[in-house]
Each structure stands twice: as structure tokens, then as C-alpha cells.
């Protein structure tokens, strides 16, 4: 952003409680959850009938009929129907990506304000027909007469063709799940079971404390009988976590990733309102923090790099643009896809070899103060509806900076496909 760009304010965010799949939101779907959070944002910031420059929403797992989920949700949100909507997806980074889209449009003066968010459900997933049966149906549709249609239906038909295909969690290039990849990372970086369980426990403890203190009172809107996240376990202990068996590497006897230190399949949605100073002032709205910059990176995980290590590459690029060190932050919001991923990231930044050979730095980025990391808990305790996590983190961090009165926060989100999306907020 150059000197002529507009400052991009984070005005505030809303989310519904995140919950386990096949529970409270099993029959709601992405559209219903998106409408709920957009409507709640409209209510909170008095945006009824307002035309915004853009609403960017996203979903990773969605039906083909939801090709423009954002636009459809806008039409049911209370915003002016003249507000455009765009639907995106970049796995776990989706709604942070959407914030980048909105922020860039505001910074360049294309729009004054917009909403970024995302929704995901692993309850209401699309069920796809097998390839042979799909081609058979297409052939039937192309056939002209009933005899040709019947021939297309019966020729070589097998009942096996009726077996449906469910969305998979494996990386198409490797056939390995994200958990399998992260287990490999944990072994490479020598991340043991105990520190992973400790990080997970602390996430639950910090989230529970934040709820008790009322921090989420204006960030989380009740929905479907839930007032708090369905994953939150305030009574969790190291002993309980220690009883869980490995979830991915179940054979070698050295698996360290479990259901307790990995995020579970989740349903939920979140959204955040962004705008320039003038737009906010005209409506009597306060800016909580400013969106300073962002960076996206990718790694060659197919040929050996850790699938979830791309944020380690993105962050130093972003820091260099602003002559910042890794220690120049008051808060660090590192998405807890797996406790091991967070710990691998931190260890990589501390490694002289990695920072020199992979990042091209003269010295390690160094350590961060653990007291500043995910201070109100993160995905291990909150849950992780893929496309909603970025907006959740932005809203949390912006409020933290507002409460502090000044400062700077770093956001780091790893994604499937070997990518990472990062950003800096400041006040």
C-alpha cells in the first residue's frame, strides 16, 4: 500500500458458536449459517438497507448450487440488494483471503466498506455420483429417443456404479490427509506428544477464561441453542488428553497427533466489517484496529516440504516490507489446525539452519513470548470450520488491540494445498 492509499479499519466481527459436525447445525448448511452471521453484523452496526462496496464470503465444502453463496446470503441479510457478493475458497485461509480482497479494494479507493467472512459445514456435504454412473446419466441425457435412452442406461450397467463418493480430506497430489502430513512434520521437527497436549490444554483453558470474563459477549451470537463453542472442554486435563490414542499414525508406535491435539470436523460461520475512516465516521462507528498488510505463500510439499509450513515463508516476507522483527508484536494469532503445526512453525523460526537455507535470512527470526500467543484460545478449543476461521481470528485480534489501546498483532494461517495466509493488524 502506497502513501495515497486509504487506511483500512476493522470495525468489528460476529460469529456463531462453532460446533462439532452432525450436531446443532447439521440441517442448517452454509447458506443458513452465512445469513445468520451477516444478519447479526447488519443488526450490530445498523446497516439495514445500506449498500456496501462488496461482500466476500467463502466456503470450502459446498454444493454446486451454492456457486455464489455470498450473493445469495447478501439478499437475505438486510443489506441493500444492490450490494455485490463474491464467493471464494482457499481452504483454511478463505475468510482471511476475503479480508485481503476487501482491504485492498478499500485501500485503493474502489470501495469504502465491505464485509469478509466464511462458512463451512462438514455435516451437509455434497454426495457425488461415481464417475461411471455420472457419464451414464450424461449419455442418457444426450440420447434422442426412448430406445436410445434405454440402451444408454442398460449397456454394461453394474450396481457398483450406484456407490456414492463423499468429499475426501486427502491431498490429491499425495493421497495423504492433512493429519498424516502434520504427523510427518512433527517427526521432522522432533515435536513430542507432551508439548502438543500442553498447547491443546492451554487453548481450552484460555478460551474458557475468556468466555467467563465476557470477552466474547459481543463477538459470538447465540444460535440453535448454543451460546459457546461445542468443542470447548474447560475440564480437560493433561491426564485426559494423555489417554487418547494416535489419530493418524496408528501403526509405528510413534504417532503423536490425537483427537485432543488436532482440530475436529466443525460447522460454523464468521464475518467481519471493514471500512475506511471516513465511512466509519459518517456512521458513528469506531475502528478497532487497522489492516496493515498481508502475505500469501506456498511450499513444495509434494517434494518434501512440510504441508503446513507455508506461513513460515509468508511471515518474514511481510515483516521485511515494514522493517519489523518477529518480536515486534503484542499478540500472535497462529491458527491451531494441529498443536504440532503451531510448534513446528515456532521451531522453524527459531532455527538458524531453516531461516538461512529456506528463508534466505542472515539470522533466525527468533522466539516469541508464549504469553502473547493465542491469548484467548484458538482452533483446538474453538473448532475450525475451514472458511470461517480467518474472520474469527481477525475479529478476536481487533478487539484485543482495541482493549489494549495500541499495539500490533500477527495472524498466521496454514492451509491445505501447502499454502499459508498471513496478515498484520495494528492500532
Short mmCIF file of C-alpha atoms in Angstrom, two decimals:
data_model
loop_
_atom_site.label_atom_id
_atom_site.label_comp_id
_atom_site.label_asym_id
_atom_site.label_seq_id
_atom_site.Cartn_x
_atom_site.Cartn_y
_atom_site.Cartn_z
CA UNK A 1 0.00 0.00 0.00
CA UNK A 2 1.45 3.37 -1.02
CA UNK A 3 1.14 6.73 0.69
CA UNK A 4 -2.02 7.60 -1.25
CA UNK A 5 -3.91 4.53 -0.09
CA UNK A 6 -6.78 4.68 2.38
CA UNK A 7 -6.36 3.17 5.83
CA UNK A 8 -8.42 0.02 6.21
CA UNK A 9 -10.24 -0.17 9.51
CA UNK A 10 -11.51 -3.32 11.15
CA UNK A 11 -14.78 -2.15 12.66
CA UNK A 12 -15.86 -5.41 14.23
CA UNK A 13 -16.84 -9.01 13.69
CA UNK A 14 -19.52 -11.55 14.54
CA UNK A 15 -19.64 -15.32 14.57
CA UNK A 16 -21.94 -18.06 15.71
CA UNK A 17 -20.61 -20.65 18.17
CA UNK A 18 -18.62 -23.29 16.32
CA UNK A 19 -19.76 -26.85 16.91
CA UNK A 20 -18.99 -30.44 16.08
CA UNK A 21 -20.36 -31.72 12.81
CA UNK A 22 -23.64 -33.62 12.87
CA UNK A 23 -24.82 -31.77 15.98
CA UNK A 24 -26.65 -28.43 16.37
CA UNK A 25 -26.16 -27.16 12.81
CA UNK A 26 -26.48 -30.46 10.96
CA UNK A 27 -29.51 -29.28 8.97
CA UNK A 28 -28.59 -25.60 8.62
CA UNK A 29 -25.99 -25.64 5.86
CA UNK A 30 -23.67 -22.91 4.63
CA UNK A 31 -26.45 -20.64 3.43
CA UNK A 32 -28.29 -20.63 6.75
CA UNK A 33 -25.14 -20.02 8.76
CA UNK A 34 -23.96 -17.27 6.39
CA UNK A 35 -27.30 -15.47 6.58
CA UNK A 36 -27.20 -15.68 10.38
CA UNK A 37 -23.77 -14.04 10.75
CA UNK A 38 -24.38 -11.43 8.05
CA UNK A 39 -27.75 -10.57 9.58
CA UNK A 40 -26.17 -10.30 13.04
CA UNK A 41 -23.47 -8.00 11.64
CA UNK A 42 -26.13 -5.83 9.98
CA UNK A 43 -28.01 -5.60 13.30
CA UNK A 44 -24.95 -4.77 15.35
CA UNK A 45 -23.67 -2.00 13.08
CA UNK A 46 -27.05 -0.65 11.93
CA UNK A 47 -26.52 -1.49 8.27
CA UNK A 48 -30.15 -2.16 7.30
CA UNK A 49 -30.68 -1.08 3.72
CA UNK A 50 -27.04 0.01 3.34
CA UNK A 51 -25.25 -0.62 0.07
CA UNK A 52 -21.71 -1.84 0.71
CA UNK A 53 -18.98 -2.00 -1.89
CA UNK A 54 -18.54 -5.78 -1.65
CA UNK A 55 -19.33 -8.79 0.49
CA UNK A 56 -16.74 -11.55 0.09
CA UNK A 57 -17.77 -14.82 1.71
CA UNK A 58 -16.44 -18.30 1.19
CA UNK A 59 -16.94 -21.99 1.82
CA UNK A 60 -14.62 -24.90 1.23
CA UNK A 61 -17.18 -27.70 1.29
CA UNK A 62 -20.30 -26.60 -0.56
CA UNK A 63 -22.91 -27.79 -3.01
CA UNK A 64 -22.72 -26.84 -6.67
CA UNK A 65 -25.95 -24.86 -6.20
CA UNK A 66 -24.05 -22.60 -3.77
CA UNK A 67 -21.82 -21.28 -6.55
CA UNK A 68 -22.41 -17.72 -5.32
CA UNK A 69 -23.15 -18.27 -1.67
CA UNK A 70 -22.11 -14.72 -0.79
CA UNK A 71 -24.56 -13.02 -3.12
CA UNK A 72 -27.46 -15.21 -2.04
CA UNK A 73 -26.66 -14.59 1.63
CA UNK A 74 -26.49 -10.82 0.99
CA UNK A 75 -30.02 -10.89 -0.43
CA UNK A 76 -31.28 -12.35 2.85
CA UNK A 77 -29.09 -10.28 5.20
CA UNK A 78 -30.84 -6.91 5.44
CA UNK A 79 -28.19 -5.15 3.36
CA UNK A 80 -29.34 -3.30 0.25
CA UNK A 81 -29.91 -5.80 -2.58
CA UNK A 82 -27.58 -3.63 -4.68
CA UNK A 83 -24.64 -4.87 -2.60
CA UNK A 84 -22.44 -7.22 -4.69
CA UNK A 85 -21.23 -10.57 -3.38
CA UNK A 86 -18.34 -12.84 -4.36
CA UNK A 87 -17.71 -16.40 -3.19
CA UNK A 88 -14.16 -17.70 -2.75
CA UNK A 89 -12.22 -20.63 -1.33
CA UNK A 90 -8.64 -21.20 -0.23
CA UNK A 91 -9.17 -23.91 2.35
CA UNK A 92 -8.44 -22.72 5.91
CA UNK A 93 -7.31 -19.27 4.77
CA UNK A 94 -10.56 -18.44 2.96
CA UNK A 95 -12.00 -15.67 5.12
CA UNK A 96 -8.62 -14.08 5.77
CA UNK A 97 -8.21 -14.06 2.00
CA UNK A 98 -11.61 -12.40 1.77
CA UNK A 99 -10.49 -9.74 4.21
CA UNK A 100 -7.47 -9.13 1.99
CA UNK A 101 -9.78 -8.75 -1.02
CA UNK A 102 -11.96 -6.22 0.80
CA UNK A 103 -8.99 -4.40 2.35
CA UNK A 104 -7.25 -3.98 -1.00
CA UNK A 105 -10.40 -2.54 -2.57
CA UNK A 106 -10.79 -0.09 0.30
CA UNK A 107 -7.10 0.86 0.25
CA UNK A 108 -7.18 1.67 -3.45
CA UNK A 109 -10.40 3.66 -3.16
CA UNK A 110 -12.51 1.26 -5.20
CA UNK A 111 -14.95 0.87 -2.31
CA UNK A 112 -15.44 2.48 1.09
CA UNK A 113 -16.57 -0.54 3.09
CA UNK A 114 -17.24 -4.24 2.81
CA UNK A 115 -17.71 -7.48 4.69
CA UNK A 116 -15.39 -10.50 4.67
CA UNK A 117 -16.32 -13.89 6.04
CA UNK A 118 -16.86 -17.55 5.55
CA UNK A 119 -18.91 -20.57 6.47
CA UNK A 120 -18.26 -24.27 6.45
CA UNK A 121 -20.14 -27.44 7.29
CA UNK A 122 -18.91 -30.98 7.37
CA UNK A 123 -22.43 -32.14 8.20
CA UNK A 124 -24.20 -31.09 4.99
CA UNK A 125 -21.66 -32.34 2.48
CA UNK A 126 -22.25 -32.92 -1.23
CA UNK A 127 -22.52 -36.58 -2.17
CA UNK A 128 -21.16 -37.17 -5.66
CA UNK A 129 -22.16 -39.94 -8.03
CA UNK A 130 -19.43 -42.29 -9.21
CA UNK A 131 -17.69 -41.37 -12.45
CA UNK A 132 -19.15 -44.26 -14.48
CA UNK A 133 -22.71 -43.59 -13.37
CA UNK A 134 -22.31 -39.85 -13.93
CA UNK A 135 -21.17 -40.48 -17.51
CA UNK A 136 -24.08 -42.89 -17.97
CA UNK A 137 -26.57 -40.21 -16.94
CA UNK A 138 -24.95 -37.74 -19.34
CA UNK A 139 -25.23 -40.31 -22.13
CA UNK A 140 -28.91 -40.83 -21.30
CA UNK A 141 -29.47 -37.09 -21.44
CA UNK A 142 -27.78 -36.87 -24.86
CA UNK A 143 -29.74 -39.76 -26.34
CA UNK A 144 -32.67 -38.71 -28.57
CA UNK A 145 -35.31 -41.43 -28.46
CA UNK A 146 -36.52 -43.61 -25.61
CA UNK A 147 -34.89 -46.69 -27.13
CA UNK A 148 -31.50 -44.97 -27.26
CA UNK A 149 -32.00 -43.72 -23.71
CA UNK A 150 -32.81 -47.20 -22.50
CA UNK A 151 -29.77 -48.62 -24.29
CA UNK A 152 -27.55 -45.96 -22.71
CA UNK A 153 -28.97 -46.85 -19.30
CA UNK A 154 -28.60 -50.63 -19.53
CA UNK A 155 -25.43 -51.10 -21.60
CA UNK A 156 -22.78 -52.56 -19.29
CA UNK A 157 -24.65 -51.41 -16.17
CA UNK A 158 -23.43 -52.63 -12.76
CA UNK A 159 -24.93 -51.97 -9.33
CA UNK A 160 -21.45 -50.92 -8.19
CA UNK A 161 -21.94 -47.74 -10.21
CA UNK A 162 -24.54 -46.56 -7.67
CA UNK A 163 -21.96 -46.32 -4.90
CA UNK A 164 -21.69 -42.60 -3.97
CA UNK A 165 -18.48 -40.67 -3.42
CA UNK A 166 -18.05 -38.48 -0.34
CA UNK A 167 -15.72 -35.47 -0.07
CA UNK A 168 -12.25 -36.57 0.93
CA UNK A 169 -9.72 -34.91 3.20
CA UNK A 170 -6.67 -36.27 1.44
CA UNK A 171 -4.31 -34.10 -0.58
CA UNK A 172 -4.91 -35.01 -4.24
CA UNK A 173 -1.17 -34.89 -5.03
CA UNK A 174 -0.05 -37.18 -2.23
CA UNK A 175 -3.11 -39.15 -1.17
CA UNK A 176 -2.24 -38.28 2.43
CA UNK A 177 -4.53 -36.50 4.87
CA UNK A 178 -3.55 -33.21 6.47
CA UNK A 179 -3.08 -35.09 9.72
CA UNK A 180 -0.75 -37.57 8.06
CA UNK A 181 1.30 -34.70 6.66
CA UNK A 182 1.41 -32.94 10.03
CA UNK A 183 2.48 -36.15 11.75
CA UNK A 184 5.40 -36.24 9.32
CA UNK A 185 6.20 -32.60 10.21
CA UNK A 186 6.13 -33.39 13.92
CA UNK A 187 8.67 -36.15 13.41
CA UNK A 188 10.89 -33.92 11.25
CA UNK A 189 10.93 -31.14 13.83
CA UNK A 190 11.05 -33.50 16.84
CA UNK A 191 7.78 -32.27 18.35
CA UNK A 192 6.72 -34.71 21.07
CA UNK A 193 3.29 -35.64 22.39
CA UNK A 194 3.54 -33.75 25.70
CA UNK A 195 4.04 -30.23 24.28
CA UNK A 196 1.21 -30.83 21.80
CA UNK A 197 -1.18 -31.87 24.57
CA UNK A 198 0.00 -28.93 26.68
CA UNK A 199 -0.77 -26.45 23.91
CA UNK A 200 -4.22 -28.01 23.43
CA UNK A 201 -4.98 -27.86 27.14
CA UNK A 202 -3.93 -24.22 27.33
CA UNK A 203 -6.16 -23.40 24.37
CA UNK A 204 -9.20 -24.78 26.23
CA UNK A 205 -8.24 -23.05 29.46
CA UNK A 206 -7.73 -19.67 27.78
CA UNK A 207 -10.96 -19.89 25.79
CA UNK A 208 -12.95 -20.84 28.89
CA UNK A 209 -11.46 -17.93 30.83
CA UNK A 210 -12.26 -15.50 28.00
CA UNK A 211 -15.89 -16.62 27.96
CA UNK A 212 -16.12 -16.25 31.74
CA UNK A 213 -14.65 -12.73 31.50
CA UNK A 214 -17.26 -11.72 28.90
CA UNK A 215 -14.75 -11.15 26.10
CA UNK A 216 -16.94 -12.91 23.55
CA UNK A 217 -20.24 -11.31 24.58
CA UNK A 218 -20.29 -9.05 21.52
CA UNK A 219 -18.34 -11.39 19.21
CA UNK A 220 -20.46 -14.55 19.46
CA UNK A 221 -24.19 -14.51 18.75
CA UNK A 222 -26.22 -17.45 20.12
CA UNK A 223 -27.58 -19.83 17.51
CA UNK A 224 -29.58 -23.04 17.62
CA UNK A 225 -29.43 -23.17 21.41
CA UNK A 226 -25.65 -22.74 21.58
CA UNK A 227 -24.01 -19.86 23.40
CA UNK A 228 -20.47 -21.25 23.49
CA UNK A 229 -18.37 -23.36 21.17
CA UNK A 230 -19.24 -27.03 21.20
CA UNK A 231 -15.59 -28.10 21.27
CA UNK A 232 -14.75 -26.23 24.47
CA UNK A 233 -13.69 -28.56 27.29
CA UNK A 234 -12.88 -26.40 30.34
CA UNK A 235 -12.44 -29.52 32.48
CA UNK A 236 -9.82 -31.05 30.20
CA UNK A 237 -6.57 -32.18 31.82
CA UNK A 238 -3.21 -33.48 30.69
CA UNK A 239 -4.21 -36.85 32.12
CA UNK A 240 -7.37 -37.00 29.98
CA UNK A 241 -5.53 -35.87 26.87
CA UNK A 242 -2.83 -38.42 27.55
CA UNK A 243 -5.31 -41.31 27.34
CA UNK A 244 -6.17 -40.58 23.70
CA UNK A 245 -4.71 -42.83 21.05
CA UNK A 246 -2.89 -41.56 17.93
CA UNK A 247 -5.39 -40.48 15.29
CA UNK A 248 -3.21 -40.73 12.19
CA UNK A 249 -0.04 -42.76 12.72
CA UNK A 250 -1.63 -45.78 14.36
CA UNK A 251 0.98 -48.34 13.32
CA UNK A 252 4.53 -47.18 14.05
CA UNK A 253 4.04 -46.70 17.77
CA UNK A 254 5.44 -43.17 17.43
CA UNK A 255 2.28 -41.27 16.45
CA UNK A 256 1.74 -38.08 18.47
CA UNK A 257 -1.29 -36.42 16.86
CA UNK A 258 -4.57 -37.31 18.59
CA UNK A 259 -8.18 -36.15 18.57
CA UNK A 260 -7.26 -33.96 21.53
CA UNK A 261 -4.41 -32.02 19.94
CA UNK A 262 -5.95 -31.83 16.46
CA UNK A 263 -8.99 -29.85 15.34
CA UNK A 264 -12.21 -31.80 14.84
CA UNK A 265 -14.69 -31.65 11.97
CA UNK A 266 -16.66 -28.47 12.54
CA UNK A 267 -19.66 -26.39 11.48
CA UNK A 268 -19.80 -22.61 11.82
CA UNK A 269 -19.59 -19.17 10.23
CA UNK A 270 -17.99 -15.78 10.92
CA UNK A 271 -17.85 -12.34 9.30
CA UNK A 272 -16.05 -9.03 9.85
CA UNK A 273 -16.85 -5.47 8.76
CA UNK A 274 -14.07 -3.37 7.18
CA UNK A 275 -14.20 0.27 6.16
CA UNK A 276 -12.16 3.43 5.75
CA UNK A 277 -12.08 6.14 8.42
CA UNK A 278 -14.44 8.50 6.61
CA UNK A 279 -17.09 5.85 6.06
CA UNK A 280 -16.93 4.75 9.70
CA UNK A 281 -17.07 8.33 10.99
CA UNK A 282 -20.16 9.18 8.94
CA UNK A 283 -21.99 6.30 10.59
CA UNK A 284 -20.69 6.89 14.10
CA UNK A 285 -18.75 3.62 14.09
CA UNK A 286 -15.44 3.13 15.87
CA UNK A 287 -12.46 1.47 14.24
CA UNK A 288 -10.99 -1.26 16.46
CA UNK A 289 -7.76 -1.77 14.53
CA UNK A 290 -6.24 -1.27 11.10
CA UNK A 291 -5.42 -3.88 8.48
CA UNK A 292 -1.79 -3.07 7.72
CA UNK A 293 -0.64 -5.74 5.28
CA UNK A 294 -0.93 -9.38 4.21
CA UNK A 295 1.13 -12.05 2.51
CA UNK A 296 0.37 -15.43 0.95
CA UNK A 297 2.96 -18.13 0.28
CA UNK A 298 3.14 -21.74 -0.87
CA UNK A 299 5.57 -24.62 -0.33
CA UNK A 300 6.51 -27.62 -2.45
CA UNK A 301 5.01 -30.22 -0.15
CA UNK A 302 4.84 -32.79 -2.96
CA UNK A 303 8.65 -32.97 -2.98
CA UNK A 304 9.33 -32.96 0.72
CA UNK A 305 8.46 -29.65 2.36
CA UNK A 306 6.01 -29.72 5.25
CA UNK A 307 2.44 -29.29 4.00
CA UNK A 308 1.56 -26.71 6.67
CA UNK A 309 4.82 -24.76 6.74
CA UNK A 310 3.96 -22.02 4.22
CA UNK A 311 3.24 -19.41 6.94
CA UNK A 312 6.89 -19.66 7.97
CA UNK A 313 7.71 -18.34 4.49
CA UNK A 314 4.96 -15.70 4.26
CA UNK A 315 5.61 -14.01 7.60
CA UNK A 316 9.26 -12.96 7.06
CA UNK A 317 8.38 -11.50 3.65
CA UNK A 318 5.71 -9.38 5.29
CA UNK A 319 7.98 -8.37 8.16
CA UNK A 320 10.70 -7.26 5.74
CA UNK A 321 8.36 -4.84 3.96
CA UNK A 322 7.80 -3.00 7.23
CA UNK A 323 11.24 -3.41 8.80
CA UNK A 324 9.68 -5.37 11.65
CA UNK A 325 11.11 -8.22 13.68
CA UNK A 326 9.11 -11.24 14.83
CA UNK A 327 9.25 -9.84 18.34
CA UNK A 328 7.59 -6.51 17.39
CA UNK A 329 4.08 -7.75 18.17
CA UNK A 330 1.79 -7.64 21.17
CA UNK A 331 -0.35 -10.58 20.05
CA UNK A 332 0.22 -13.63 17.86
CA UNK A 333 -2.80 -15.44 16.45
CA UNK A 334 -1.48 -18.67 14.95
CA UNK A 335 -4.26 -20.95 13.75
CA UNK A 336 -4.20 -24.22 15.66
CA UNK A 337 -5.01 -26.67 12.87
CA UNK A 338 -2.91 -29.06 14.92
CA UNK A 339 -0.89 -28.28 18.01
CA UNK A 340 2.08 -29.78 16.16
CA UNK A 341 1.70 -27.29 13.31
CA UNK A 342 1.98 -24.33 15.69
CA UNK A 343 5.01 -25.85 17.40
CA UNK A 344 6.72 -26.69 14.10
CA UNK A 345 6.20 -23.11 12.93
CA UNK A 346 7.71 -21.65 16.08
CA UNK A 347 10.64 -24.05 15.99
CA UNK A 348 11.33 -23.24 12.32
CA UNK A 349 11.52 -19.52 13.08
CA UNK A 350 14.00 -20.31 15.87
CA UNK A 351 16.16 -22.48 13.60
CA UNK A 352 19.28 -20.85 12.20
CA UNK A 353 19.58 -23.54 9.53
CA UNK A 354 15.97 -23.24 8.34
CA UNK A 355 15.97 -19.45 8.37
CA UNK A 356 19.23 -19.34 6.42
CA UNK A 357 18.69 -22.13 3.92
CA UNK A 358 14.92 -21.92 3.34
CA UNK A 359 14.11 -18.29 4.12
CA UNK A 360 17.35 -16.69 3.00
CA UNK A 361 17.84 -14.82 6.25
CA UNK A 362 21.11 -13.91 7.92
CA UNK A 363 19.86 -14.99 11.31
CA UNK A 364 16.87 -16.78 12.88
CA UNK A 365 13.63 -14.87 13.27
CA UNK A 366 13.82 -15.99 16.90
CA UNK A 367 11.35 -16.87 19.61
CA UNK A 368 8.10 -15.20 20.61
CA UNK A 369 6.73 -14.62 24.09
CA UNK A 370 4.35 -17.56 24.70
CA UNK A 371 2.20 -15.31 26.90
CA UNK A 372 1.27 -13.38 23.74
CA UNK A 373 0.26 -16.45 21.71
CA UNK A 374 -3.46 -17.14 21.14
CA UNK A 375 -4.24 -15.40 24.40
CA UNK A 376 -7.95 -16.29 24.35
CA UNK A 377 -7.55 -19.75 22.88
CA UNK A 378 -7.76 -20.78 19.25
CA UNK A 379 -8.94 -23.50 16.90
CA UNK A 380 -8.17 -26.52 19.11
CA UNK A 381 -10.75 -25.28 21.62
CA UNK A 382 -12.98 -23.16 19.39
CA UNK A 383 -13.29 -25.53 16.43
CA UNK A 384 -12.30 -25.00 12.82
CA UNK A 385 -15.00 -24.58 10.16
CA UNK A 386 -12.44 -24.11 7.40
CA UNK A 387 -13.67 -20.92 5.72
CA UNK A 388 -14.77 -19.25 8.98
CA UNK A 389 -11.50 -19.34 10.93
CA UNK A 390 -9.83 -16.30 9.37
CA UNK A 391 -12.74 -13.96 10.12
CA UNK A 392 -12.94 -15.33 13.67
CA UNK A 393 -9.28 -14.55 14.23
CA UNK A 394 -9.49 -11.03 12.73
CA UNK A 395 -12.44 -10.14 14.97
CA UNK A 396 -10.71 -11.52 18.06
CA UNK A 397 -7.42 -9.77 17.36
CA UNK A 398 -9.05 -6.43 16.51
CA UNK A 399 -10.89 -6.46 19.82
CA UNK A 400 -7.70 -7.36 21.70
CA UNK A 401 -5.95 -4.37 20.14
CA UNK A 402 -8.87 -2.08 20.89
CA UNK A 403 -8.87 -3.14 24.54
CA UNK A 404 -5.13 -2.60 24.79
CA UNK A 405 -5.43 0.81 23.16
CA UNK A 406 -2.40 0.38 20.90
CA UNK A 407 -0.16 -2.30 19.52
CA UNK A 408 0.31 -4.75 16.73
CA UNK A 409 -0.90 -8.29 16.04
CA UNK A 410 0.26 -11.06 13.71
CA UNK A 411 -2.11 -13.55 12.05
CA UNK A 412 -0.77 -16.83 10.63
CA UNK A 413 -2.99 -19.44 8.98
CA UNK A 414 -1.82 -22.63 7.29
CA UNK A 415 -3.98 -24.18 4.58
CA UNK A 416 -4.44 -27.35 2.62
CA UNK A 417 -2.54 -27.45 -0.63
CA UNK A 418 0.66 -26.29 1.05
CA UNK A 419 -0.26 -22.62 1.37
CA UNK A 420 -0.23 -20.01 4.12
CA UNK A 421 -2.13 -16.76 4.56
CA UNK A 422 -0.80 -14.13 6.98
CA UNK A 423 -1.63 -10.57 7.97
CA UNK A 424 -0.76 -7.74 10.35
CA UNK A 425 -3.28 -5.66 12.30
CA UNK A 426 -2.28 -2.58 14.27
CA UNK A 427 -3.76 0.20 16.36
#
